[in-house]
XYZ file of C-alpha atoms in Angstrom:
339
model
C -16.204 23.748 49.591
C -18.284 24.560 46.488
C -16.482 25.438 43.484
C -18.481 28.480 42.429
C -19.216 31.302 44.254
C -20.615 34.652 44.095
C -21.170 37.952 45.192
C -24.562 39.090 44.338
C -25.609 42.457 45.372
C -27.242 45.873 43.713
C -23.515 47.399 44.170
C -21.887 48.561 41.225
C -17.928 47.448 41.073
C -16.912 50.467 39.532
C -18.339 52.778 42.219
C -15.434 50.772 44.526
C -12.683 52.524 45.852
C -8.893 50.835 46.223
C -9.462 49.103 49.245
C -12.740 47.640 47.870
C -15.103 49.771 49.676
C -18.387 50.709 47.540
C -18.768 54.497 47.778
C -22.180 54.642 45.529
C -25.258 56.047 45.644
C -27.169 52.563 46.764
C -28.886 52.578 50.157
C -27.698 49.318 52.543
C -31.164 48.551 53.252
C -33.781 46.997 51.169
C -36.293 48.564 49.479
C -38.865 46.202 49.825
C -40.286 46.220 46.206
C -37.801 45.953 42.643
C -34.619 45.319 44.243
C -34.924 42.803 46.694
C -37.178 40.717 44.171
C -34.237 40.827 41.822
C -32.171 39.869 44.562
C -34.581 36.790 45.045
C -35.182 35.759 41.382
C -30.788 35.535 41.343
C -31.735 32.894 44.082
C -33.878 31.470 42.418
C -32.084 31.350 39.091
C -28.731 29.807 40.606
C -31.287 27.128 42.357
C -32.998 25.875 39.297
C -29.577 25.818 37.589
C -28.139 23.794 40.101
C -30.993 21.292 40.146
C -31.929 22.474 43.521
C -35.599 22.869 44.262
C -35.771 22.377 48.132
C -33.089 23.380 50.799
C -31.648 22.477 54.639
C -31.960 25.229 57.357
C -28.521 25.321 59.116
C -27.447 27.161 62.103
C -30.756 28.944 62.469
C -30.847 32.028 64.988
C -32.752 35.066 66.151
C -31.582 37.975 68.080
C -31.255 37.154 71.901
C -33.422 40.154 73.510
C -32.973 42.194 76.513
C -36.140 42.121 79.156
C -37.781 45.302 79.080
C -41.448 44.263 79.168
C -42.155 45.545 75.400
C -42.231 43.935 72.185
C -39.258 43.499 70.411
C -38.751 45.277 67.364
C -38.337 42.111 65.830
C -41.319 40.520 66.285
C -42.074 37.325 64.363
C -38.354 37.775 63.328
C -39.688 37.496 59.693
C -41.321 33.956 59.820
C -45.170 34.693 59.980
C -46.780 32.068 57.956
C -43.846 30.052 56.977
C -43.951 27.479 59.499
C -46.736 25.685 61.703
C -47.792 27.934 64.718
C -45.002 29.408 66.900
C -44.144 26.924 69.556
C -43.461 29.546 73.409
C -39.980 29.893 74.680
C -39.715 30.481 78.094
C -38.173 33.823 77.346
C -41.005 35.399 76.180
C -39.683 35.018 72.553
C -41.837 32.893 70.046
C -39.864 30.683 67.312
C -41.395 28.451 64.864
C -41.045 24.933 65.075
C -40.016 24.498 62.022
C -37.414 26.173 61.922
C -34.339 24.182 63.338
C -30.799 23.087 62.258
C -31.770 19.844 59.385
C -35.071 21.437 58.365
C -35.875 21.573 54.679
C -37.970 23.453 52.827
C -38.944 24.373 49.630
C -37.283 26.801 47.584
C -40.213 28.911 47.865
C -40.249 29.065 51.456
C -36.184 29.194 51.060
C -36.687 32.803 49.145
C -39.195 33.901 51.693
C -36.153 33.320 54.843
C -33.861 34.958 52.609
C -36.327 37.796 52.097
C -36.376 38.139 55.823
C -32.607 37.910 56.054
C -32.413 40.530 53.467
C -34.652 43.211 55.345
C -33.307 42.251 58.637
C -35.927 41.025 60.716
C -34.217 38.979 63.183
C -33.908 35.411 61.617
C -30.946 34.091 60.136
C -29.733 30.522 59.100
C -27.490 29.375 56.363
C -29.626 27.418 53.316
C -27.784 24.463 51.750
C -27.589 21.644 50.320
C -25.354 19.836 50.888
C -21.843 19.508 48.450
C -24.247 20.635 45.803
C -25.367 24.543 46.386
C -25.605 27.719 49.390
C -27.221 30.764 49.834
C -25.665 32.993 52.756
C -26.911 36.494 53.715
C -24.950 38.973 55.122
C -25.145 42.822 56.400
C -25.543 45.442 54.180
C -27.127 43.371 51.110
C -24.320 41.429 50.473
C -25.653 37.631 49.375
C -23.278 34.809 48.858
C -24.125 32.261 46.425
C -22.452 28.942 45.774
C -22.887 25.742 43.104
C -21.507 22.923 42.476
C -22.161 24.154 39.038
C -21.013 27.217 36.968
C -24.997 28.469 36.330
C -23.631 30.222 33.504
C -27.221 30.725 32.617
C -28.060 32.382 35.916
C -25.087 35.105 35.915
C -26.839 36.250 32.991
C -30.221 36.652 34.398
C -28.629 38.449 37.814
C -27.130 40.862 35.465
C -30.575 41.388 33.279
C -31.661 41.537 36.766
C -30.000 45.134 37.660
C -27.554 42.645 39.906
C -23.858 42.233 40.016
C -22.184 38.612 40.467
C -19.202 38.784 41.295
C -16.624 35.923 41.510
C -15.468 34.687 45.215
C -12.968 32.110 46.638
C -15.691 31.434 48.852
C -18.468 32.803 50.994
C -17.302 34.593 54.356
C -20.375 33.137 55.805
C -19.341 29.013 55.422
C -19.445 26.953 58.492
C -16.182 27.384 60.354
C -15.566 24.670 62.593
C -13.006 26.594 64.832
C -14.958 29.586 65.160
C -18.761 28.039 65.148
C -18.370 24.376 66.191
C -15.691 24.531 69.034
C -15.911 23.176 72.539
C -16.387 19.340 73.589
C -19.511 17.188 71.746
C -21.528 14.456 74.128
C -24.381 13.097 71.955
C -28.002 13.936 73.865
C -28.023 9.805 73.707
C -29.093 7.337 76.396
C -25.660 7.244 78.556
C -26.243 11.150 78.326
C -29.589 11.043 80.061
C -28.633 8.350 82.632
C -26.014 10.453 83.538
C -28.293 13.566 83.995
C -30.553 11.107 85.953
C -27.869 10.180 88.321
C -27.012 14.038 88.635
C -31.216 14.837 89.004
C -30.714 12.268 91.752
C -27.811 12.916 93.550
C -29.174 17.112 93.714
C -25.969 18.360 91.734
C -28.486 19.322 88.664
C -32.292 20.512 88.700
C -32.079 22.587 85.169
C -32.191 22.027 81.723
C -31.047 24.995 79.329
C -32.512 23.770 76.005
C -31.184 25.935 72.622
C -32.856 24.831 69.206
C -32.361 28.813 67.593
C -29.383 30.446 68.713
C -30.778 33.290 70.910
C -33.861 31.475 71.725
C -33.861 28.980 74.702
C -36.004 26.899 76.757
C -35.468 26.046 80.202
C -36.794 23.084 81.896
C -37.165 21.876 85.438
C -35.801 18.618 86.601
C -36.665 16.060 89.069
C -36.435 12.020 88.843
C -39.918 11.924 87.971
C -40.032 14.709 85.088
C -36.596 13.891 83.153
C -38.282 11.116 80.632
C -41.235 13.926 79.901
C -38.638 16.454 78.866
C -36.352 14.173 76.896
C -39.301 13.472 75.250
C -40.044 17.142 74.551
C -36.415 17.945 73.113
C -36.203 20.065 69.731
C -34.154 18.853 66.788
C -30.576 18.661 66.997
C -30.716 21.122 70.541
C -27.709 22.073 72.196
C -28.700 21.260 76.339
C -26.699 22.260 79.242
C -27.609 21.013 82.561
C -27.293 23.525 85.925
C -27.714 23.519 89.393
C -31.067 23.442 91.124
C -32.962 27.033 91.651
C -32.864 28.452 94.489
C -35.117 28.641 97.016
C -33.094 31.708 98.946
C -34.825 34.601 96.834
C -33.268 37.230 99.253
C -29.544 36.031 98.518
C -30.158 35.968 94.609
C -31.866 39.379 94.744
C -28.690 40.381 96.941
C -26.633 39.235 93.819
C -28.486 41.514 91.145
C -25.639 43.506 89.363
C -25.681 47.025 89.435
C -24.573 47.519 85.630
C -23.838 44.614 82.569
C -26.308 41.716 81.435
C -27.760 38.927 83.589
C -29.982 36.445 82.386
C -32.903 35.439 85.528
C -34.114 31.487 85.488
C -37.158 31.566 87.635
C -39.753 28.787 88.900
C -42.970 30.607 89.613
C -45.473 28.776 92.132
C -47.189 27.216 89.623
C -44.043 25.260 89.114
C -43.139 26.838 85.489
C -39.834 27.946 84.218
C -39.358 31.410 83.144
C -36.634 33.387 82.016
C -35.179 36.977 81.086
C -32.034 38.859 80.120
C -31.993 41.958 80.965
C -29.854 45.225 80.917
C -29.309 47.382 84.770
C -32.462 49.444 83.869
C -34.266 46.190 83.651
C -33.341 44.972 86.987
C -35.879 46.105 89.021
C -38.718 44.234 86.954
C -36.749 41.286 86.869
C -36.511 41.028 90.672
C -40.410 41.621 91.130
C -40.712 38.401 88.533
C -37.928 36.684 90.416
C -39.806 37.017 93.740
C -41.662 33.550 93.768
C -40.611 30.087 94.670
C -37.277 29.303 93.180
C -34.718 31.382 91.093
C -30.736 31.791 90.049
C -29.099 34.062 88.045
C -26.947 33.215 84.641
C -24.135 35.396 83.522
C -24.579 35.812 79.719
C -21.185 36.816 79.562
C -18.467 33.912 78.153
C -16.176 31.801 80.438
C -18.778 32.753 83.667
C -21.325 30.505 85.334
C -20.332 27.899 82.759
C -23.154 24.650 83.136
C -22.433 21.235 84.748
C -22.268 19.329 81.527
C -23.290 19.669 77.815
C -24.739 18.355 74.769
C -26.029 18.040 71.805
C -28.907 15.767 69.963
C -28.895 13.749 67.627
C -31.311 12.625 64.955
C -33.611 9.645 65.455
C -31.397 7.605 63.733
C -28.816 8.355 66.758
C -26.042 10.212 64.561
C -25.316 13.418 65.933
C -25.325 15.983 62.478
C -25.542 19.511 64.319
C -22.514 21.146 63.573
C -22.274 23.447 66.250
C -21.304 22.804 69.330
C -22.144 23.944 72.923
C -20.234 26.094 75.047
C -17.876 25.150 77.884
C -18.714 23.180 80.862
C -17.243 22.150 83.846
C -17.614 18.888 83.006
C -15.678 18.976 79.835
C -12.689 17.402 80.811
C -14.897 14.329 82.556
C -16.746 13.860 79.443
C -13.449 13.148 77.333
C -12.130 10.576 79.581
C -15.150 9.004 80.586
């Protein structure tokens, strides 16, 4: 835990009422010009101050999207231009590649992902380094800042700024390990994908759910001739979690389409690709005309249902697993701890 940490925002503490509320005039969103430039120069200020010029990407996400055949309102989710072209999820959803758990980037680029986490344009990720400084965003405005360092210097350029820094025991927004990193960890090592093989093999498995962004994932399709290819295509530190084969009875997983909630449609078309969708009850009808093709299932997105086979998580070339978070539950889970 960092020793120093503030609140920075454009909210006066003396427009706060007892409970701590801010009952000012300031608007929760940003204004795109003054404001949210000071609030990226009091990044910038703590960062030099703490001898920080580059940052780590941690726990990057984007919003998970219902299907509905339009654009999503947050499209690009802020990144245009900050990373190499966007590499396509199977969900229709377009992520950088870039931008993954581990990544670091310069504090430039670091100010441009907290400009996008400012206005609210779908990305978020903690920035860190680590044991030395952090930059969290939250709703409303409301940045967290912490140093190794008291960057005396840099409370007085917030507050020449038009900013107010106030003092915190610590950022709301620091890793939690029981809320962000629970559930059982199996490196994405070699025992890992002999194990899938043997699965592959056996016909127990046929799909690979791949998550490098939280909200974004990648399925793949699985057979004993593919599973080297797609190891080989696995993003940085992804969570995977292996499911059943599709299925090749389209009338009995049409028959299954719920008539209200979310449900998430996996489906191979007959060019042998993987697509997916989540979609809301108005979205079901489109979703069944996309799952009419060669092989399908369908994934509740709802926790503690159609929980995967087995899980995990990969680790960086050097074989050390350093994701933090963790994948959901699988059935597998109690296997995997006393294999």
């Amino acid at each position: 835990m960092l020793a120093y940490v503030y609140r920075v925002t454009k909210y006066d503490p003396a427009d706060r009422d007892e409970r701590g509320y801010y009952t000012g005039p300031e608007d929760t969103d940003s204004d795109h010009g003054e404001v949210e430039a000071s609030y990226l120069q009091a990044v910038s200020a703590f960062a030099i101050r703490s001898g920080v010029d580059c940052l780590t990407i941690r726990e990057p996400g984007v919003p998970s999207i219902a299907y509905c055949g339009a654009e999503s309102r947050w499209a690009g989710y802020g990144l245009e231009g900050l990373f190499p072209p966007a590499l396509s999820i199977a969900t229709g959803q377009s992520v950088p590649p870039g931008f993954h758990d581990g990544a670091i980037v310069p504090l430039r680029i670091a100010l441009e992902l907290v400009r996008a986490m400012l206005r609210g344009s779908g990305a978020w990720c903690r920035l860190e380094v680590e044991d030395v400084f952090a930059v969290h965003v939250g709703w409303d405005q409301y940045l967290y800042v912490g140093s190794s360092s008291p960057c005396e210097g840099a409370l007085a350029e917030v507050r020449a700024f038009g900013l107010f820094a106030e003092p915190m025991p610590a950022s709301p927004y620091d890793f939690d390990p029981e809320a962000d990193g629970a559930g059982f960890l199996r490196p994405g090592d070699d025992k890992f994908w002999e194990m899938l093989g043997s699965a592959v093999a056996s016909g127990r498995a046929g799909v690979l759910e791949e998550m490098i962004v939280g909200g974004a994932t990648h399925w793949h399709h699985l057979t004993p001739d593919t599973i080297d290819a797609v190891r080989a295509r696995m993003g940085p530190r992804a969570r995977l979690a292996v499911r059943p084969p599709l299925s090749s009875d389209i009338g009995a997983v049409l028959a299954s389409l719920p008539a209200d909630g979310l449900v998430e449609g996996v489906w191979q078309d007959r060019d042998g690709r993987i697509h997916s969708a989540v979609c809301y009850e108005d979205d079901v009808p489109e979703l069944a005309s996309r799952i009419s093709s060669a092989a399908a299932v369908l994934v509740s997105v709802y926790e503690g249902e159609d929980l995967p086979l087995f899980t995990a998580v990969m680790p960086d070339n050097d074989g050390v697993v350093r994701a933090r978070w963790r994948p959901g539950p699988a059935v597998g889970d109690q296997d995997q701890q006393t294999s």
